[in-house]
Coordinates of C-alpha atoms and ligand atoms in Angstrom, one line a residue:
Chain A
M149 CA -62.4 42.7 -53.8
L150 CA -64.7 45.6 -52.7
E151 CA -68.5 45.0 -52.0
I152 CA -70.7 47.8 -51.2
N153 CA -74.2 46.9 -50.6
N154 CA -77.0 49.5 -50.1
L155 CA -74.8 51.7 -48.3
H156 CA -76.5 54.7 -46.4
A157 CA -74.4 57.4 -44.6
E158 CA -74.8 60.7 -43.1
V159 CA -72.9 63.8 -42.2
D160 CA -74.1 66.0 -39.3
G161 CA -77.5 64.3 -39.3
K162 CA -77.9 65.0 -43.2
P163 CA -78.3 61.9 -45.5
I164 CA -75.8 62.2 -48.1
L165 CA -75.3 58.5 -49.4
N166 CA -78.7 56.9 -50.1
G167 CA -78.5 53.0 -50.8
L168 CA -75.2 52.8 -52.9
S169 CA -74.1 49.7 -54.1
L170 CA -71.0 48.8 -55.9
S171 CA -68.9 45.8 -56.8
V172 CA -65.1 46.1 -57.9
N173 CA -63.3 42.9 -58.8
A174 CA -59.2 42.5 -58.2
G175 CA -57.6 43.6 -61.5
E176 CA -60.3 46.2 -62.2
V177 CA -60.3 50.0 -62.6
H178 CA -63.6 51.8 -61.9
A179 CA -64.5 55.5 -62.6
I180 CA -67.1 57.5 -60.4
M181 CA -68.3 60.5 -61.9
G182 CA -71.1 62.6 -60.8
P183 CA -72.3 66.3 -60.3
N184 CA -70.9 68.5 -57.6
G185 CA -72.4 67.6 -54.3
A186 CA -73.5 64.0 -55.4
G187 CA -71.8 62.5 -52.6
K188 CA -68.6 61.1 -54.3
S189 CA -65.9 62.6 -51.7
T190 CA -68.4 61.3 -49.0
L191 CA -68.2 57.8 -50.3
A192 CA -64.3 58.1 -50.3
Y193 CA -64.5 59.4 -46.6
V194 CA -66.9 56.7 -45.4
L195 CA -64.7 53.9 -47.0
G196 CA -61.7 55.4 -45.4
G197 CA -63.6 55.8 -42.0
R198 CA -63.4 59.5 -41.4
P199 CA -64.8 60.7 -38.1
G200 CA -68.2 62.4 -38.4
Y201 CA -69.2 60.1 -41.5
D202 CA -71.9 58.0 -39.9
V203 CA -73.0 54.8 -41.6
T204 CA -76.7 54.3 -41.1
G205 CA -77.2 51.2 -43.2
G206 CA -75.7 48.8 -45.5
S207 CA -72.4 46.8 -45.6
V208 CA -68.9 47.1 -47.1
T209 CA -66.4 44.2 -47.2
L210 CA -62.8 44.4 -48.5
D211 CA -61.7 40.9 -49.6
G212 CA -64.4 39.5 -47.5
A213 CA -63.7 41.4 -44.2
D214 CA -66.2 43.9 -42.8
L215 CA -64.4 47.3 -43.5
L216 CA -67.0 49.3 -41.5
E217 CA -65.8 47.3 -38.2
M218 CA -62.4 48.6 -38.6
E219 CA -60.7 51.7 -37.4
P220 CA -59.2 54.0 -40.2
H221 CA -55.8 52.8 -39.5
E222 CA -56.7 49.2 -39.5
R223 CA -58.4 49.8 -43.0
A224 CA -55.0 51.3 -44.3
A225 CA -53.3 48.1 -43.1
A226 CA -55.9 46.0 -44.7
G227 CA -54.9 47.6 -48.1
L228 CA -57.1 50.5 -48.5
F229 CA -55.5 53.8 -49.8
L230 CA -57.6 57.1 -50.0
G231 CA -56.2 59.7 -52.4
F232 CA -57.6 62.9 -50.9
Q233 CA -59.3 65.6 -53.0
Y234 CA -57.8 68.0 -50.8
P235 CA -54.5 66.7 -49.4
V236 CA -53.9 67.7 -45.9
E237 CA -50.8 70.1 -44.9
I238 CA -48.8 68.8 -41.8
P239 CA -46.1 71.4 -40.7
G240 CA -43.3 70.2 -38.9
V241 CA -43.5 66.6 -40.3
S242 CA -41.5 65.6 -43.3
N243 CA -42.8 63.5 -46.1
V244 CA -40.0 61.0 -45.6
Q245 CA -40.9 60.7 -41.6
F246 CA -44.6 60.5 -42.3
L247 CA -44.2 57.7 -44.9
R248 CA -41.8 56.0 -43.0
E249 CA -44.1 55.9 -39.8
A250 CA -47.1 54.9 -42.1
A251 CA -45.4 52.1 -44.1
N252 CA -43.9 50.5 -40.6
A253 CA -47.0 50.9 -38.9
Q254 CA -48.8 49.0 -41.8
R255 CA -46.2 46.3 -41.8
A256 CA -46.1 45.9 -38.0
A257 CA -50.0 45.5 -38.2
R258 CA -49.6 42.7 -40.9
G259 CA -46.8 41.0 -38.8
E260 CA -44.1 42.1 -41.2
P261 CA -40.8 43.3 -40.0
A262 CA -40.0 47.1 -40.1
L263 CA -38.1 48.5 -43.1
S264 CA -34.7 49.9 -42.1
G265 CA -33.9 53.5 -42.8
A266 CA -32.0 52.5 -45.7
D267 CA -34.3 50.3 -47.3
F268 CA -37.1 52.8 -46.8
L269 CA -35.2 55.4 -48.5
R270 CA -34.3 53.4 -51.4
L271 CA -38.2 52.7 -51.8
A272 CA -38.9 56.4 -51.3
K273 CA -36.3 57.6 -54.0
A274 CA -37.7 55.0 -56.5
Q275 CA -41.2 56.1 -56.0
A276 CA -40.4 59.7 -55.8
E277 CA -38.4 59.4 -59.0
G278 CA -41.5 57.6 -60.7
L279 CA -43.7 60.6 -60.2
S280 CA -40.8 63.1 -61.1
M281 CA -40.7 64.5 -57.3
S282 CA -37.3 65.4 -55.9
M283 CA -35.9 63.9 -52.6
D284 CA -35.6 67.5 -51.6
M285 CA -39.3 67.8 -51.9
M286 CA -39.7 64.5 -49.9
K287 CA -37.7 66.2 -47.2
R288 CA -39.9 69.1 -46.8
P289 CA -43.2 69.1 -44.5
V290 CA -46.1 66.9 -45.9
N291 CA -47.8 69.1 -48.6
V292 CA -46.9 72.4 -46.7
G293 CA -46.2 74.9 -49.5
F294 CA -46.8 72.3 -52.2
S295 CA -48.6 73.5 -55.3
G296 CA -52.1 71.8 -56.1
G297 CA -50.4 69.7 -58.6
E298 CA -47.4 68.8 -56.5
K299 CA -49.9 67.6 -53.8
K300 CA -51.4 65.2 -55.9
R301 CA -48.1 64.0 -57.1
A302 CA -47.2 63.6 -53.7
E303 CA -50.3 61.5 -52.9
M304 CA -49.4 59.3 -55.8
V305 CA -45.8 58.7 -54.1
Q306 CA -47.4 57.7 -51.1
M307 CA -49.3 55.3 -52.7
G308 CA -46.4 53.6 -54.5
I309 CA -44.5 53.5 -51.2
L310 CA -47.6 51.8 -49.4
D311 CA -48.5 49.7 -52.2
P312 CA -52.3 49.2 -51.4
K313 CA -54.5 46.6 -52.6
L314 CA -57.6 49.2 -53.3
A315 CA -57.0 52.9 -54.1
I316 CA -59.9 55.1 -54.1
L317 CA -58.4 58.4 -55.7
D318 CA -60.6 61.4 -55.3
E319 CA -60.1 63.9 -58.1
T320 CA -56.4 63.1 -58.3
D321 CA -56.3 64.6 -61.6
S322 CA -57.9 68.2 -60.5
G323 CA -55.2 71.1 -60.7
L324 CA -52.6 68.9 -62.8
D325 CA -50.9 70.3 -65.8
I326 CA -50.7 68.4 -69.0
D327 CA -47.5 66.8 -68.3
A328 CA -48.4 66.2 -64.7
L329 CA -51.4 64.6 -65.7
R330 CA -49.5 62.2 -67.7
I331 CA -47.1 61.5 -65.1
V332 CA -49.8 60.8 -62.5
G333 CA -51.7 58.6 -65.1
D334 CA -48.5 56.5 -65.8
G335 CA -48.0 56.3 -62.0
I336 CA -51.4 54.9 -61.3
E337 CA -51.0 52.5 -64.2
R338 CA -47.7 51.4 -62.9
I339 CA -48.3 50.9 -59.2
M340 CA -52.1 49.7 -59.5
R341 CA -52.5 48.0 -62.8
K342 CA -52.2 44.4 -61.4
P343 CA -54.3 41.2 -61.2
D344 CA -54.7 41.6 -57.4
R345 CA -55.1 45.4 -57.1
A346 CA -58.0 47.6 -58.0
V347 CA -58.7 51.5 -58.1
I348 CA -61.6 53.5 -58.1
L349 CA -61.1 56.9 -59.9
I350 CA -63.3 59.7 -58.9
T351 CA -63.2 62.4 -61.6
H352 CA -65.0 65.0 -63.5
Y353 CA -63.2 64.6 -66.7
Q354 CA -62.5 62.2 -69.5
R355 CA -58.8 63.3 -69.8
L356 CA -57.5 61.1 -66.8
L357 CA -59.5 58.2 -68.3
D358 CA -57.4 58.7 -71.5
H359 CA -54.4 57.7 -69.3
V360 CA -56.0 55.1 -67.0
R361 CA -58.7 53.3 -69.1
P362 CA -61.4 52.2 -66.7
D363 CA -63.2 48.8 -66.8
Q364 CA -66.4 50.5 -65.7
V365 CA -67.8 54.0 -65.4
H366 CA -70.3 54.9 -62.6
I367 CA -72.5 57.9 -62.5
L368 CA -73.2 58.9 -58.7
S369 CA -76.1 61.2 -58.1
A370 CA -78.0 62.2 -54.9
G371 CA -75.8 59.5 -53.0
R372 CA -76.4 56.6 -55.2
I373 CA -75.1 54.9 -58.4
V374 CA -77.8 56.0 -61.1
R375 CA -75.9 54.5 -64.1
S376 CA -73.1 52.2 -65.1
G377 CA -71.5 51.4 -68.4
G378 CA -68.1 51.0 -70.0
P379 CA -65.7 53.8 -70.9
E380 CA -68.1 55.1 -73.4
L381 CA -70.2 56.4 -70.8
A382 CA -67.5 58.9 -69.9
H383 CA -67.4 60.0 -73.3
A384 CA -71.1 60.4 -73.6
L385 CA -71.1 62.6 -70.4
E386 CA -68.1 64.8 -71.7
R387 CA -70.2 65.4 -74.8
E388 CA -73.6 65.8 -73.8
G389 CA -73.5 66.8 -69.8
Y390 CA -75.6 65.5 -66.9
A391 CA -78.5 67.1 -68.0
A392 CA -78.8 65.4 -71.3
L393 CA -78.5 62.0 -69.4
G394 CA -81.6 63.1 -67.3
L395 CA -79.6 63.9 -64.2
E396 CA -79.9 67.5 -63.7
D397 CA -82.1 67.1 -60.5
A398 CA -79.1 66.1 -58.6
R399 CA -78.2 69.6 -57.9
S400 CA -81.3 70.3 -56.2
Chain B
M260 CA -35.0 76.8 7.9
T261 CA -38.3 78.8 7.5
L262 CA -39.0 80.1 4.0
T263 CA -41.5 82.8 3.0
L264 CA -43.1 81.7 -0.3
P265 CA -45.2 83.8 -2.8
S266 CA -48.7 83.3 -2.3
A267 CA -51.2 82.4 -5.2
R268 CA -53.1 85.4 -4.5
E269 CA -50.3 87.4 -6.1
E270 CA -51.0 88.0 -9.8
A271 CA -47.7 86.9 -10.9
W272 CA -48.0 83.5 -9.0
R273 CA -51.8 82.5 -9.5
W274 CA -51.1 79.8 -11.9
T275 CA -48.3 78.3 -9.7
D276 CA -49.1 75.7 -7.1
L277 CA -46.5 76.0 -4.3
S278 CA -48.5 74.2 -1.5
G279 CA -46.2 71.1 -1.6
L280 CA -43.3 72.9 -1.0
P281 CA -43.3 73.2 2.9
A282 CA -43.3 69.6 3.3
I283 CA -40.5 69.1 1.0
V284 CA -38.4 71.6 3.0
A285 CA -39.2 69.8 6.2
A286 CA -38.1 66.5 4.6
V287 CA -34.5 65.0 5.0
P288 CA -32.3 64.0 2.2
D289 CA -32.1 60.4 1.3
A290 CA -29.1 58.6 3.1
G291 CA -28.2 56.4 0.2
R292 CA -27.7 59.4 -2.0
D293 CA -24.3 58.6 -3.6
A294 CA -25.7 55.4 -5.1
L295 CA -28.5 57.7 -6.5
A296 CA -26.1 60.1 -7.7
L297 CA -24.3 57.5 -9.7
A298 CA -27.4 56.2 -11.1
A299 CA -28.2 59.6 -12.4
M300 CA -25.1 59.8 -14.4
P301 CA -26.7 58.7 -17.7
A302 CA -28.7 61.7 -17.4
A303 CA -25.6 63.6 -18.5
I304 CA -25.3 64.4 -22.2
A305 CA -21.5 64.2 -22.1
S306 CA -20.9 65.7 -25.3
E307 CA -17.3 65.6 -26.3
R308 CA -17.0 69.2 -26.3
T309 CA -17.7 69.5 -22.4
D310 CA -14.9 70.4 -20.4
T311 CA -16.6 71.1 -17.1
R312 CA -18.8 68.6 -15.5
L313 CA -20.9 69.3 -12.2
L314 CA -22.7 66.9 -10.5
F315 CA -24.8 68.3 -7.4
V316 CA -26.6 65.8 -5.2
D317 CA -29.4 67.7 -3.2
G318 CA -27.3 70.9 -3.9
V319 CA -23.8 69.6 -2.7
L320 CA -21.3 69.0 -5.2
H321 CA -20.5 65.2 -5.8
S322 CA -16.8 64.2 -5.8
S323 CA -17.1 62.6 -9.3
S324 CA -17.5 66.1 -10.8
T325 CA -14.6 67.7 -13.0
P326 CA -14.8 71.5 -12.2
G327 CA -12.6 72.7 -14.9
R328 CA -13.0 76.3 -15.2
V329 CA -15.5 76.7 -12.7
R330 CA -15.2 78.0 -8.9
L331 CA -17.1 76.6 -6.4
S332 CA -17.9 78.7 -3.4
A333 CA -20.0 81.6 -2.3
V334 CA -21.6 83.3 -5.3
D335 CA -21.4 87.1 -5.8
A336 CA -25.0 87.5 -7.1
R337 CA -28.4 88.3 -5.5
T338 CA -31.8 88.7 -6.7
D339 CA -35.1 90.1 -5.3
H340 CA -36.9 87.2 -6.9
A341 CA -39.4 85.6 -4.4
L342 CA -37.9 82.2 -4.8
G343 CA -34.4 82.9 -6.4
R344 CA -33.5 84.7 -3.5
H345 CA -33.4 81.7 -1.2
A346 CA -30.5 80.4 -3.2
T347 CA -27.8 81.9 -1.0
A348 CA -25.8 78.7 -0.4
D349 CA -22.3 78.0 -2.0
G350 CA -22.7 77.6 -5.7
W351 CA -20.7 77.9 -8.8
T352 CA -19.1 80.6 -10.9
L353 CA -17.8 80.9 -14.3
D354 CA -15.6 83.8 -15.0
L355 CA -14.3 83.9 -18.7
A356 CA -11.6 86.1 -19.6
P357 CA -11.9 87.7 -23.1
G358 CA -12.2 85.3 -25.9
Q359 CA -11.9 82.4 -23.5
I360 CA -14.4 79.2 -24.3
A361 CA -16.0 76.9 -21.9
N362 CA -18.4 74.2 -22.2
V363 CA -20.3 73.3 -19.0
E364 CA -22.6 70.5 -18.0
V365 CA -24.4 70.4 -14.7
V366 CA -26.6 67.6 -13.7
H367 CA -28.6 68.1 -10.5
V368 CA -29.9 65.2 -8.7
A369 CA -32.6 65.7 -5.8
T370 CA -33.4 62.7 -3.2
G371 CA -36.6 63.9 -1.9
A372 CA -35.4 67.2 0.1
A373 CA -35.1 70.9 -0.9
S374 CA -32.0 72.7 -2.2
H375 CA -31.0 75.8 -3.2
V376 CA -27.8 76.8 -5.3
P377 CA -26.9 79.9 -7.1
A378 CA -24.8 80.1 -10.3
H379 CA -23.0 83.0 -11.6
V380 CA -21.6 83.2 -15.3
I381 CA -19.5 86.3 -16.3
L382 CA -18.3 86.4 -19.8
A383 CA -15.7 89.0 -20.7
P384 CA -15.8 90.4 -24.3
D385 CA -16.0 87.8 -26.7
A386 CA -16.1 84.9 -24.5
V387 CA -18.1 82.0 -25.5
A388 CA -19.7 79.6 -22.9
S389 CA -22.3 76.9 -23.2
V390 CA -24.2 75.8 -20.3
T391 CA -26.3 72.6 -20.1
E392 CA -28.3 71.7 -17.2
T393 CA -30.4 68.5 -16.3
F394 CA -32.6 68.1 -13.4
V395 CA -33.5 64.7 -12.1
G396 CA -34.9 63.2 -9.0
D397 CA -37.6 64.1 -6.2
G398 CA -38.0 67.0 -4.1
W399 CA -37.6 70.6 -4.6
T400 CA -34.8 72.1 -6.5
N401 CA -34.5 75.7 -6.3
R402 CA -31.9 77.5 -8.5
F403 CA -30.9 81.1 -9.2
F404 CA -28.6 81.7 -12.4
R405 CA -27.3 84.9 -13.2
A406 CA -25.3 85.6 -16.2
E407 CA -23.4 88.9 -17.3
L408 CA -22.3 89.0 -21.0
G409 CA -19.8 91.7 -22.2
K410 CA -19.4 93.1 -25.6
G411 CA -19.6 90.4 -28.1
A412 CA -20.0 87.6 -25.7
R413 CA -22.2 84.6 -26.3
L414 CA -23.9 82.2 -24.0
M415 CA -25.8 79.1 -25.2
R416 CA -27.8 77.8 -22.4
A417 CA -29.9 74.6 -22.2
V418 CA -32.1 73.2 -19.4
R419 CA -33.8 70.1 -19.0
L420 CA -36.5 69.7 -16.2
L421 CA -36.7 65.7 -16.2
H422 CA -37.6 65.3 -12.5
A423 CA -39.7 62.4 -11.3
S424 CA -41.5 64.2 -8.9
G425 CA -41.7 67.3 -6.7
F426 CA -40.9 70.9 -7.7
Q427 CA -38.3 72.6 -9.8
S428 CA -37.9 76.5 -9.7
L429 CA -35.5 78.3 -11.9
R430 CA -34.7 82.2 -11.8
D431 CA -32.8 83.2 -14.7
E432 CA -31.3 86.6 -14.9
A433 CA -29.3 87.9 -17.7
L434 CA -27.5 91.0 -18.6
L435 CA -26.4 91.4 -22.2
G436 CA -23.8 93.9 -23.3
E437 CA -23.2 95.2 -26.8
G438 CA -23.3 92.8 -29.5
A439 CA -23.9 90.0 -27.0
S440 CA -26.0 87.0 -27.7
L441 CA -28.1 84.6 -25.4
V442 CA -29.7 81.8 -26.7
A443 CA -31.6 79.8 -23.9
T444 CA -34.1 76.7 -24.4
V445 CA -35.9 75.1 -21.7
L446 CA -37.4 71.8 -21.8
G447 CA -39.9 70.7 -19.3
A448 CA -40.5 66.8 -19.9
G449 CA -40.3 65.3 -16.1
E450 CA -43.1 64.2 -14.1
G451 CA -42.7 66.9 -11.4
S452 CA -43.9 70.5 -11.6
S453 CA -42.2 73.5 -12.1
R454 CA -41.8 77.4 -12.5
V455 CA -39.2 79.0 -14.7
D456 CA -38.6 82.7 -14.1
A457 CA -36.5 84.7 -16.5
L458 CA -35.4 88.2 -16.9
V459 CA -33.3 89.1 -19.6
T460 CA -32.0 92.8 -20.0
I461 CA -30.5 94.0 -23.4
A462 CA -28.3 96.5 -21.7
G463 CA -25.9 97.2 -24.8
E464 CA -26.8 98.1 -28.3
Q465 CA -27.4 95.4 -30.9
A466 CA -27.4 92.5 -28.5
F467 CA -29.6 89.4 -29.1
A468 CA -31.5 87.2 -27.1
E469 CA -33.5 84.2 -27.8
Y470 CA -35.3 82.7 -24.4
G471 CA -38.1 79.9 -25.0
G472 CA -38.6 76.2 -24.8
A473 CA -41.4 73.6 -24.4
M474 CA -43.4 72.7 -21.3
L475 CA -44.9 69.3 -21.3
A476 CA -47.7 68.6 -18.8
R477 CA -49.8 65.6 -17.9
G478 CA -51.3 64.0 -15.0
E479 CA -51.9 66.6 -12.1
Q480 CA -48.6 68.5 -13.3
R481 CA -48.2 72.3 -13.3
H482 CA -45.7 73.9 -15.4
E483 CA -45.2 77.5 -15.6
A484 CA -42.8 79.8 -17.7
A485 CA -42.7 83.6 -17.0
A486 CA -40.1 85.4 -19.0
V487 CA -39.4 89.0 -19.5
V488 CA -37.1 90.4 -21.9
R489 CA -36.2 94.2 -21.2
H490 CA -34.8 96.2 -23.9
A491 CA -32.7 99.0 -22.6
A492 CA -30.6 99.7 -25.4
P493 CA -31.2 100.5 -29.0
H494 CA -31.0 98.0 -31.9
G495 CA -31.7 95.0 -29.8
Q496 CA -33.3 91.8 -31.1
S497 CA -35.4 89.4 -29.0
H498 CA -37.3 86.4 -29.8
Q499 CA -39.3 84.4 -27.2
S500 CA -40.9 81.4 -28.6
W501 CA -42.6 78.9 -26.0
R502 CA -44.9 75.8 -26.8
A503 CA -47.1 74.5 -23.9
V504 CA -48.4 71.2 -24.2
A505 CA -51.2 70.0 -21.4
D506 CA -52.8 66.5 -21.1
D507 CA -55.2 65.0 -18.5
R508 CA -55.8 67.4 -15.6
A509 CA -52.5 69.3 -16.1
V510 CA -51.9 73.0 -16.2
A511 CA -49.1 74.7 -18.5
S512 CA -48.8 78.3 -18.3
L513 CA -46.7 80.8 -20.3
A514 CA -46.4 84.3 -19.5
A515 CA -44.0 86.4 -21.8
R516 CA -43.4 90.1 -21.8
V517 CA -41.3 92.4 -24.0
E518 CA -40.4 95.6 -22.4
V519 CA -39.0 98.4 -24.7
A520 CA -37.6 101.5 -22.8
R521 CA -38.0 105.0 -24.2
H522 CA -34.5 105.2 -25.8
A523 CA -34.3 101.7 -27.2
Q524 CA -35.2 102.4 -30.6
K525 CA -35.0 100.1 -33.5
T526 CA -35.8 97.2 -31.3
D527 CA -37.0 94.2 -32.6
G528 CA -39.1 91.8 -30.4
I529 CA -40.7 88.8 -31.4
Q530 CA -43.0 86.7 -29.3
S531 CA -44.7 83.2 -30.0
L532 CA -46.6 81.7 -27.8
K533 CA -48.5 78.5 -28.4
G534 CA -50.6 76.1 -26.4
L535 CA -51.8 72.6 -27.3
L536 CA -54.5 71.0 -25.5
L537 CA -54.5 67.0 -25.6
K538 CA -57.6 66.7 -23.4
R539 CA -60.4 69.1 -22.8
T540 CA -59.8 68.6 -19.0
A541 CA -56.4 70.2 -19.2
T542 CA -55.6 73.9 -19.2
V543 CA -53.1 76.1 -20.9
N544 CA -52.9 79.5 -19.9
I545 CA -51.2 82.1 -22.2
K546 CA -50.4 85.7 -21.3
P547 CA -48.3 87.8 -24.0
E548 CA -47.6 91.3 -23.0
L549 CA -45.8 94.3 -24.7
E550 CA -44.8 97.2 -22.8
I551 CA -43.3 99.8 -25.2
F552 CA -42.1 103.2 -24.6
A553 CA -40.0 103.8 -27.6
D554 CA -41.6 104.9 -30.8
D555 CA -39.6 103.3 -33.7
V556 CA -39.8 99.6 -32.7
K557 CA -40.9 96.3 -34.6
C558 CA -42.5 94.1 -32.1
A559 CA -44.8 91.2 -33.1
H560 CA -46.4 88.6 -31.1
G561 CA -48.6 85.8 -31.8
A562 CA -50.4 83.7 -29.1
T563 CA -52.7 80.7 -29.7
V564 CA -54.2 77.8 -27.9
G565 CA -55.6 74.8 -29.7
E566 CA -56.1 71.1 -30.0
L567 CA -54.4 68.7 -32.5
D568 CA -56.0 69.0 -36.0
R569 CA -58.4 66.5 -36.8
Q570 CA -58.0 66.7 -40.3
S571 CA -54.2 65.8 -39.8
L572 CA -55.0 62.9 -37.4
F573 CA -57.4 61.3 -40.2
Y574 CA -54.7 61.9 -42.7
L575 CA -52.1 59.9 -40.8
A576 CA -54.8 57.4 -39.5
S577 CA -55.8 56.9 -43.5
R578 CA -51.9 56.0 -44.1
G579 CA -52.1 53.4 -41.3
V580 CA -50.8 55.3 -38.2
D581 CA -52.5 54.4 -35.0
P582 CA -54.2 57.2 -33.1
A583 CA -51.8 57.3 -30.2
R584 CA -48.8 57.4 -32.5
A585 CA -50.4 60.0 -34.5
R586 CA -50.8 62.2 -31.5
A587 CA -47.4 61.7 -30.7
I588 CA -46.0 62.6 -34.1
L589 CA -48.3 65.9 -34.3
T590 CA -47.4 66.9 -30.8
R591 CA -43.6 66.4 -31.5
A592 CA -44.0 68.5 -34.5
F593 CA -45.7 71.1 -32.5
V594 CA -42.9 71.3 -30.0
A595 CA -39.9 70.8 -32.5
D596 CA -39.4 74.3 -33.4
A597 CA -38.9 75.5 -29.8
L598 CA -36.1 72.8 -29.5
D599 CA -34.6 73.2 -33.1
R600 CA -32.7 76.4 -31.8
I601 CA -30.3 74.4 -29.6
G602 CA -27.1 74.9 -31.6
E603 CA -25.1 72.1 -30.6
E604 CA -26.2 68.8 -32.1
A605 CA -25.6 66.4 -29.2
V606 CA -27.6 68.7 -26.9
R607 CA -30.4 69.1 -29.2
D608 CA -30.7 65.5 -29.9
A609 CA -30.7 64.6 -26.3
F610 CA -33.6 67.3 -25.8
V611 CA -35.6 65.9 -28.6
A612 CA -35.1 62.4 -27.4
D613 CA -36.4 63.4 -24.1
A614 CA -39.5 65.2 -25.5
D615 CA -40.0 61.8 -27.5
R616 CA -39.7 59.8 -24.5
W617 CA -42.4 62.0 -22.9
L618 CA -44.6 61.8 -25.9
D619 CA -44.3 58.0 -26.3
A620 CA -44.9 57.2 -22.7
Ligands
ATP809 N1 -70.4 68.6 -42.6 C1 -71.7 68.7 -43.5 N2 -72.8 69.1 -43.2 C2 -73.7 69.1 -44.1 N3 -73.4 68.8 -45.7 C3 -72.3 68.2 -45.7 C4 -71.3 68.2 -45.0 N4 -70.2 67.7 -45.6 C5 -70.6 67.6 -46.9 N5 -71.9 68.0 -46.9 C6 -72.7 67.8 -48.1 O1 -72.7 66.4 -48.7 C7 -72.8 66.5 -50.0 C8 -71.8 65.6 -50.8 O2 -70.7 66.5 -50.7 P1 -69.4 65.7 -51.4 O3 -68.1 66.3 -51.0 O4 -69.3 64.1 -51.1 O5 -69.6 65.8 -52.9 P2 -69.0 65.6 -54.2 O6 -69.6 64.8 -55.0 O7 -67.5 65.0 -53.9 O8 -68.8 66.9 -54.9 P3 -67.6 67.6 -55.7 O9 -67.7 67.1 -57.0 O10 -67.8 69.2 -55.6 O11 -66.4 67.2 -55.0 C9 -72.9 68.0 -50.6 O12 -74.2 68.5 -50.7 C10 -72.1 68.6 -49.2 O13 -72.5 70.0 -49.0
MG810 MG1 -65.7 65.8 -54.1

């Protein structure tokens, strides 16, 4: 589904990704771990097409289509969803309005008819319930005044409504209490664990992976994947830390 | 008619371009104006509550009007204001007895010439009036509006500037008695330029005034709002909330002043002036002023000019919203709270729809 080949990218002229390659098949969940500053969020932003993140080499395809050629909104319509490490607050725009615009923009781009107001509200209600969010919260402005954990749950409601092919979730587990972690983990499983879907979970901790079991775990360090393995790699990391794996130089 | 116009060299007029006015003054109204007047009728909001409908075509009352409680004749109000003082022709007067209620809607159609119309609203104690005005067409539409609110009277005023070209000038003066309340909202969402001048005087204790709005400018448009709230009595509250949006090479300017006289203790005056630049070639001027002579007052002001938030734009894009739509959504959110204050739903919806039409064009 996703093929990243020898990707190089820089931010403000500073090289951050240095020849990153990764292949994710439909039906798979991949975890990416790695020290602070390794380039995990940068990878997510580069895939999402964030302005200021310049690709200087390599290629990325989503279901065979050149992702890097697309505008950010076209990538979303092509089935990419980015869960933000720091979800953005948008005063004056309600979650419901925001998501209805987004869902119908994606449908229009794919040549599908728009959802009616009633159909959309039904969908929003079902997805919000699935993540224990009230419709009252959905009527509030996007992420404004939401706690850290509420923002992450709201992002999962967005994912449920937009129903992407590939989700890249950047530290969706950070800031979640024990119950919320389970709710979010279950939500990811329910929405994305399907033969034609795939997920990349960026995380620092094993605990999310207890809820969403990865098929592969990768360690990203200094802008490239330096080690890949099965779920046991995350356990080893949790026990021993990056230094024991010979990765302490990533913080230079 | 020869007119003396203020010069851009005067401080209060430096952001306003009046250079096109002499040509409009010399122009002759369009002979086909009746047809135009009828074509303009959809511009009316026609809320069910409206009991008085006035249609002015080039400043002349059209026969389709239903004057209701309004009197049409010379108006018993004058102003020194540089443009407002030219509005000396016949106009309309609403004079409500204690406790009376009126809902007035006025549509002004201009067909390329200049017109000057005064209006006078007199509310006896506890009278309640809603006055909604819509301006469409081409030319120079110059208006003077004076309101006097008795004890406990309430005036809701909503003005839409939707003209296709030319210039719109509006001079608003309001005098508020004890416990009176004025809520006025102006929306500039047409294609012509404008100048809105307001002077609200809090003359009685515990009066309340909200005066503000949203001015949307693009192309070569120039919009300017210059509002003064003068607190001349204790325990008054005022809130001036303005939003200016400028695109292309347009200029949108906001000047708002709060004056608090020495004896106007316990005044609470809030000013919120915000500008949004949609292009770097556009200009937003913002000038907040406080002139406080009383010592026990609470006055807060905020003034900012910025661009659309890049992070918000990317967040919308990452969810599939195309850049033009994302900009429109964020711009709409920026102006929304200036229009939210309109109390009557039908009027508020119409104003929001006009702003949306501007944003989607
Ligand atoms: N605008 C910028 N200019 C220069 N360097 C930047 C800029 N943005 C990010 N970086 C650098 O890029 C590197 C990678 O950052 P990134 O946010 O991708 O790390 P991360 O792996 O997500 O870390 P964390 O685990 O802390 O979230 C960091 O060293 C960061 O300082
Ligand atoms: Mg990060």
